Amino acid sequence: MHELSLAEAVNNTIKELGRRSAWSRVRRVILKVGRLRQVDPELLSFAFGVVGKGTVTEGSELSVLELPVVFHCRACGCETTGDVTAFACVNCGSADVELLSGMELTIESMEVEDC
Amino acid sequence: MGTVVTIRQAVMAEDEKYAARVREMLTKRKILAVNIIGSPGCGKTTLLERTAACLGRGGSKKFSFRVIEGDIETARDAERLAAAGVEALQINTKGACHLEAHVIENALKSLDCNGLDVLFIENVGNLVCPAEFDLGEDFKVAVSSVPEGADKPLKYPMLFSQAAAVLLTKVDLLPYVRFDKDLFLRDIRALNPKALIMELDLISDAGLESWLAFIAGRLEEKHHVAQ
């Protein structure tokens, strides 16, 4: 259940952002999450609601955009959109690959109410 | 009407700050930090007990180590290690399924780091959540035991794809349980071609020498870089 810790981290990040901004309430949060993060979007949204009680995010909605695992092959230069269970180039089979996407955990944007 | 604002900020930024501080502090003191992750009962604590026993017997590989023990409840693991002559600091997460860097930073305040070569952090028994959190370690070690079954690497890809080494423990049980070792090795290779795989029997200590050599080698590398 790491979703609870992640939800707390999302909420703390938003609270921190709120200190430097002119908005009073958050309506919606768009979160980008890479597939390698092993996050269950439903659990994360639920946990976000729980940790947000009494804070600036109370009542807001968390939308999770899942990003695929993409890696670049250093041997042949191909890009593979793979799954999380094999890190080898689909073109040449090389395992010398560099991850381009899949580990994201980023607050992309928020819909807020101004003060 | 609401306003949409672009944020593009990493969620774990705060956590990563703690991890960076832990890493900096340990690097300054040339201490190698190893985050040990595996299921409950896979042999993480036994590995550390046997590591102490083997180092105590002498031999070519020598390093001092202390342990931070993460468990949801009880001080049993720290007590086991104390009985084996290892200084261990027990952390009870009281329900949390993993350790986080700020906990390690706090623990380091009460851990005697003088003359210390290696800090082993035994994470809470769990293959999912601990893989997610950077503790400021030099690398992660995944521990998987024969009776758990050979399908674990693909079921828990994040841990096995990140680990610098994978320890297959309880290999003395191979004649008695169904375990497709070829599949296990093949799946790890697919996830993480660079991982060092070691087979251990912690009853007879078979394979333990290669584990000690691995840690001693990484410690030497760290000293080299820190100089």
Coordinates of C-alpha atoms in Angstrom, one line a residue:
Chain A
M1 CA 0.0 0.0 0.0
H2 CA 2.7 2.5 -1.0
E3 CA -0.1 4.6 -2.6
L4 CA -0.8 6.1 0.9
S5 CA 2.8 7.4 1.1
L6 CA 2.7 8.6 -2.5
A7 CA -0.6 10.4 -1.9
E8 CA 0.9 12.1 1.1
A9 CA 3.9 13.1 -1.0
V10 CA 1.5 14.5 -3.7
N11 CA -0.4 16.4 -1.0
N12 CA 2.7 17.8 0.6
T13 CA 4.0 19.0 -2.7
I14 CA 0.8 20.8 -3.4
K15 CA 0.7 22.3 0.1
E16 CA 4.3 23.6 -0.5
L17 CA 3.3 25.0 -3.9
G18 CA 0.3 26.7 -2.3
R19 CA 2.5 28.7 0.0
R20 CA 4.0 30.5 -3.0
S21 CA 0.8 30.9 -5.0
A22 CA -2.4 32.9 -5.1
W23 CA -4.9 30.1 -5.1
S24 CA -7.1 29.1 -2.3
R25 CA -8.5 25.7 -3.3
V26 CA -7.6 22.9 -5.6
R27 CA -10.3 21.3 -7.7
R28 CA -8.4 18.8 -9.8
V29 CA -4.9 17.4 -9.9
I30 CA -3.4 15.8 -13.0
L31 CA -0.7 13.3 -12.1
K32 CA 1.6 11.6 -14.6
V33 CA 2.6 8.1 -13.4
G34 CA 4.9 5.8 -15.3
R35 CA 3.9 2.1 -15.5
L36 CA 7.1 1.0 -13.7
R37 CA 5.9 2.8 -10.5
Q38 CA 3.5 0.0 -9.8
V39 CA 0.8 2.4 -8.8
D40 CA -2.8 1.4 -8.7
P41 CA -4.6 4.6 -9.9
E42 CA -7.8 3.8 -8.0
L43 CA -6.0 3.2 -4.7
L44 CA -4.0 6.4 -5.2
S45 CA -7.1 8.5 -5.8
F46 CA -8.7 7.0 -2.7
A47 CA -5.6 7.6 -0.6
F48 CA -5.4 11.2 -1.9
G49 CA -8.9 11.9 -0.7
V50 CA -8.1 10.5 2.7
V51 CA -4.8 12.5 3.3
G52 CA -6.4 15.6 1.8
K53 CA -9.0 16.0 4.5
G54 CA -8.7 19.4 6.2
T55 CA -6.1 20.6 3.7
V56 CA -6.2 22.8 0.5
T57 CA -6.9 19.7 -1.6
E58 CA -10.0 18.6 0.3
G59 CA -12.7 17.6 -2.1
S60 CA -10.4 17.8 -5.1
E61 CA -10.2 15.1 -7.8
L62 CA -7.0 13.3 -8.7
S63 CA -6.7 12.1 -12.3
V64 CA -3.9 9.7 -13.1
L65 CA -2.4 9.7 -16.6
E66 CA -0.5 6.4 -16.9
L67 CA 2.6 6.6 -19.1
P68 CA 4.0 3.5 -20.9
V69 CA 7.5 2.0 -20.5
V70 CA 9.6 3.3 -23.4
F71 CA 13.3 2.6 -23.8
H72 CA 16.0 3.5 -26.4
C73 CA 18.4 0.8 -27.6
R74 CA 22.0 1.9 -27.5
A75 CA 23.0 -0.9 -29.9
C76 CA 20.7 -0.2 -32.9
G77 CA 19.0 3.1 -31.9
C78 CA 15.5 1.7 -32.0
E79 CA 12.8 2.8 -29.5
T80 CA 10.7 0.1 -27.9
T81 CA 7.4 0.7 -26.2
G82 CA 7.5 -2.4 -24.0
D83 CA 5.8 -3.8 -21.0
V84 CA 7.4 -3.9 -17.5
T85 CA 8.6 -7.4 -17.7
A86 CA 11.4 -7.3 -20.3
F87 CA 14.0 -4.7 -21.0
A88 CA 15.3 -5.8 -24.4
C89 CA 15.1 -4.1 -27.8
V90 CA 12.3 -5.6 -29.9
N91 CA 14.4 -4.9 -33.0
C92 CA 17.8 -6.4 -32.2
G93 CA 17.3 -8.1 -28.8
S94 CA 20.0 -6.1 -27.1
A95 CA 19.6 -5.5 -23.4
D96 CA 21.8 -2.4 -23.5
V97 CA 18.8 0.0 -23.3
E98 CA 18.2 3.3 -21.7
L99 CA 14.8 4.1 -20.1
L100 CA 13.0 7.1 -21.6
S101 CA 9.7 6.8 -19.9
G102 CA 8.0 4.7 -17.2
M103 CA 9.4 6.1 -13.9
E104 CA 7.4 9.3 -13.9
L105 CA 5.7 10.6 -10.9
T106 CA 4.9 14.2 -11.6
I107 CA 2.2 16.7 -10.9
E108 CA 1.5 17.8 -14.4
S109 CA -1.1 20.5 -13.8
M110 CA -3.9 21.5 -11.4
E111 CA -7.2 23.2 -11.7
V112 CA -7.4 25.8 -8.9
E113 CA -9.7 28.5 -7.6
D114 CA -8.2 31.9 -7.2
C115 CA -8.3 33.8 -3.9
Chain B
M1 CA -14.4 29.2 -12.6
G2 CA -11.2 27.3 -12.0
T3 CA -7.9 28.2 -13.5
V4 CA -5.6 25.5 -14.9
V5 CA -2.0 25.9 -13.8
T6 CA 0.9 23.9 -15.2
I7 CA 3.1 22.5 -12.5
R8 CA 5.4 19.7 -13.8
Q9 CA 6.9 19.0 -10.5
A10 CA 8.2 15.6 -9.3
V11 CA 6.2 14.3 -6.4
M12 CA 9.1 12.6 -4.7
A13 CA 11.2 15.7 -4.8
E14 CA 11.0 16.1 -1.0
D15 CA 11.8 12.5 -0.3
E16 CA 14.7 12.7 -2.8
K17 CA 16.2 15.6 -0.8
Y18 CA 16.4 13.4 2.3
A19 CA 17.9 10.5 0.2
A20 CA 20.5 12.9 -1.2
R21 CA 21.4 14.1 2.2
V22 CA 21.8 10.5 3.5
R23 CA 23.9 9.6 0.5
E24 CA 26.2 12.7 0.9
M25 CA 26.7 12.0 4.6
L26 CA 27.5 8.3 4.0
T27 CA 29.8 9.1 1.1
K28 CA 31.7 11.7 3.1
R29 CA 32.4 9.0 5.7
K30 CA 33.1 6.4 3.0
I31 CA 30.4 4.1 4.3
L32 CA 28.8 1.7 1.8
A33 CA 25.0 1.6 2.2
V34 CA 23.1 -1.5 1.0
N35 CA 19.3 -1.6 0.9
I36 CA 18.2 -5.3 1.4
I37 CA 14.8 -6.0 0.1
G38 CA 12.9 -9.3 0.0
S39 CA 9.7 -11.1 1.2
P40 CA 9.0 -11.9 4.9
G41 CA 11.0 -15.1 5.7
C42 CA 13.3 -15.1 2.7
G43 CA 16.4 -15.0 4.9
K44 CA 17.4 -11.3 5.0
T45 CA 18.2 -11.4 8.8
T46 CA 19.8 -14.8 8.5
L47 CA 22.0 -13.5 5.7
L48 CA 23.2 -10.7 8.1
E49 CA 23.7 -13.2 10.9
R50 CA 25.8 -15.5 8.7
T51 CA 27.7 -12.5 7.3
A52 CA 28.8 -11.6 10.8
A53 CA 29.7 -15.2 11.6
C54 CA 31.8 -15.6 8.5
L55 CA 33.6 -12.3 9.0
G56 CA 34.3 -13.4 12.6
R57 CA 35.9 -16.6 11.4
G58 CA 38.5 -14.6 9.5
G59 CA 39.4 -15.1 5.9
S60 CA 40.4 -12.8 3.1
K61 CA 37.4 -10.5 3.1
K62 CA 37.1 -8.1 6.1
F63 CA 34.8 -5.2 6.7
S64 CA 32.9 -3.9 9.7
F65 CA 29.1 -3.4 9.4
R66 CA 26.1 -2.3 11.3
V67 CA 22.4 -2.7 10.5
I68 CA 19.3 -0.6 10.4
E69 CA 16.4 -3.0 10.8
G70 CA 13.0 -2.1 9.4
D71 CA 9.9 -4.0 10.7
I72 CA 6.3 -3.1 11.2
E73 CA 6.4 -4.4 14.8
T74 CA 8.8 -6.0 17.3
A75 CA 12.6 -5.8 17.9
R76 CA 13.1 -9.5 17.2
D77 CA 15.4 -9.0 14.3
A78 CA 17.6 -6.5 16.1
E79 CA 17.8 -8.9 19.0
R80 CA 18.8 -11.7 16.7
L81 CA 21.6 -9.6 15.3
A82 CA 22.7 -8.4 18.8
A83 CA 23.0 -12.1 19.7
A84 CA 25.2 -12.6 16.7
G85 CA 27.4 -9.7 17.9
V86 CA 26.1 -7.1 15.4
E87 CA 25.1 -3.6 16.4
A88 CA 21.6 -3.1 15.0
L89 CA 19.1 -0.3 15.3
Q90 CA 15.5 -1.4 15.1
I91 CA 12.9 0.8 13.5
N92 CA 9.3 -0.1 13.8
T93 CA 7.2 1.5 11.0
K94 CA 3.9 0.8 12.9
G95 CA 2.1 -0.3 9.8
A96 CA 4.1 1.3 7.0
C97 CA 5.2 -1.3 4.5
H98 CA 8.6 0.2 3.7
L99 CA 11.3 2.5 5.0
E100 CA 11.8 6.1 3.8
A101 CA 14.9 8.3 3.6
H102 CA 13.9 10.7 6.4
V103 CA 13.6 7.7 8.8
I104 CA 17.2 6.7 7.8
E105 CA 18.5 10.2 8.3
N106 CA 17.0 10.2 11.8
A107 CA 18.4 6.7 12.6
L108 CA 21.9 7.7 11.5
K109 CA 21.9 10.3 14.3
S110 CA 21.8 7.5 16.9
L111 CA 24.0 5.0 15.0
D112 CA 27.7 5.0 15.8
C113 CA 29.4 5.5 12.4
N114 CA 33.0 5.5 13.7
G115 CA 35.1 2.9 12.0
L116 CA 32.1 1.7 10.0
D117 CA 32.6 0.3 6.6
V118 CA 29.2 -1.0 5.6
L119 CA 25.6 -0.1 6.6
F120 CA 23.1 -2.7 5.8
I121 CA 19.5 -1.5 5.8
E122 CA 17.1 -4.4 6.1
N123 CA 13.9 -3.2 4.7
V124 CA 10.4 -4.2 5.7
G125 CA 9.6 -7.7 4.3
N126 CA 7.8 -6.8 1.0
L127 CA 8.6 -7.0 -2.7
V128 CA 6.6 -4.0 -3.8
C129 CA 6.8 -0.8 -1.8
P130 CA 10.4 -0.8 -0.6
A131 CA 11.5 -0.8 -4.3
E132 CA 9.8 2.6 -4.7
F133 CA 11.7 4.5 -2.1
D134 CA 15.3 5.7 -2.4
L135 CA 16.9 5.6 1.0
G136 CA 20.2 7.1 0.0
E137 CA 21.8 3.7 -0.5
D138 CA 24.6 2.8 -2.9
F139 CA 22.5 0.0 -4.3
K140 CA 19.6 -2.4 -3.6
V141 CA 20.0 -6.1 -3.2
A142 CA 17.0 -8.3 -3.9
V143 CA 16.6 -11.5 -1.8
S144 CA 14.4 -14.3 -3.1
S145 CA 14.1 -17.7 -1.6
V146 CA 13.5 -21.0 -3.4
P147 CA 10.2 -21.9 -1.7
E148 CA 8.7 -18.6 -2.8
G149 CA 8.7 -19.9 -6.4
A150 CA 10.6 -18.9 -9.6
D151 CA 7.9 -16.5 -10.8
K152 CA 8.8 -13.7 -8.5
P153 CA 11.0 -11.5 -10.7
L154 CA 8.4 -10.9 -13.4
K155 CA 5.7 -10.4 -10.8
Y156 CA 7.7 -7.7 -9.0
P157 CA 9.7 -6.2 -11.9
M158 CA 10.6 -2.9 -10.2
L159 CA 12.7 -4.5 -7.5
F160 CA 14.4 -7.0 -9.7
S161 CA 15.1 -4.5 -12.5
Q162 CA 16.8 -2.1 -10.0
A163 CA 18.8 -4.5 -7.8
A164 CA 22.6 -4.5 -8.3
A165 CA 22.5 -8.1 -7.0
V166 CA 19.9 -10.8 -6.7
L167 CA 20.4 -13.4 -4.0
L168 CA 18.6 -16.7 -4.4
T169 CA 18.5 -18.2 -0.9
K170 CA 17.5 -21.6 0.5
V171 CA 19.0 -23.4 -2.5
D172 CA 19.4 -26.4 -0.1
L173 CA 15.7 -26.8 -0.6
L174 CA 16.0 -27.2 -4.4
P175 CA 15.7 -31.1 -4.3
Y176 CA 12.5 -30.9 -2.3
V177 CA 10.4 -28.1 -3.8
R178 CA 9.3 -27.3 -7.4
F179 CA 11.5 -24.4 -8.6
D180 CA 12.3 -23.7 -12.2
K181 CA 15.7 -22.2 -11.8
D182 CA 16.2 -21.6 -15.5
L183 CA 13.1 -19.6 -15.7
F184 CA 14.1 -17.6 -12.6
L185 CA 17.5 -16.8 -14.1
R186 CA 16.1 -16.1 -17.5
D187 CA 13.5 -13.6 -16.2
I188 CA 16.1 -11.7 -14.1
R189 CA 18.4 -11.5 -17.2
A190 CA 15.5 -10.1 -19.2
L191 CA 14.7 -7.5 -16.5
N192 CA 18.2 -6.6 -15.5
P193 CA 21.1 -8.0 -17.5
K194 CA 23.7 -6.4 -15.3
A195 CA 22.5 -7.9 -12.0
L196 CA 24.9 -10.2 -10.2
I197 CA 23.1 -13.4 -9.3
M198 CA 24.3 -15.4 -6.3
E199 CA 23.0 -18.7 -4.9
L200 CA 23.1 -19.1 -1.2
D201 CA 22.5 -21.9 1.3
L202 CA 22.7 -20.1 4.7
I203 CA 22.6 -23.4 6.7
S204 CA 26.0 -24.6 5.3
D205 CA 27.1 -21.0 4.3
A206 CA 27.6 -22.2 0.7
G207 CA 27.9 -19.2 -1.6
L208 CA 28.5 -16.8 1.3
E209 CA 32.1 -16.2 0.2
S210 CA 30.9 -14.7 -3.1
W211 CA 28.5 -12.4 -1.2
L212 CA 31.3 -11.2 1.1
A213 CA 33.6 -10.7 -2.0
F214 CA 30.8 -8.7 -3.7
I215 CA 30.4 -6.4 -0.8
A216 CA 34.1 -6.0 -0.2
G217 CA 34.6 -5.2 -3.9
R218 CA 31.9 -2.5 -3.9
L219 CA 33.3 -1.1 -0.7
E220 CA 36.7 -0.8 -2.3
E221 CA 35.2 0.9 -5.4
K222 CA 33.5 3.4 -3.1
H223 CA 36.7 4.2 -1.3
H224 CA 38.3 4.7 -4.7
V225 CA 35.7 7.1 -5.8
A226 CA 35.6 9.0 -2.5
Q227 CA 39.3 9.7 -2.6

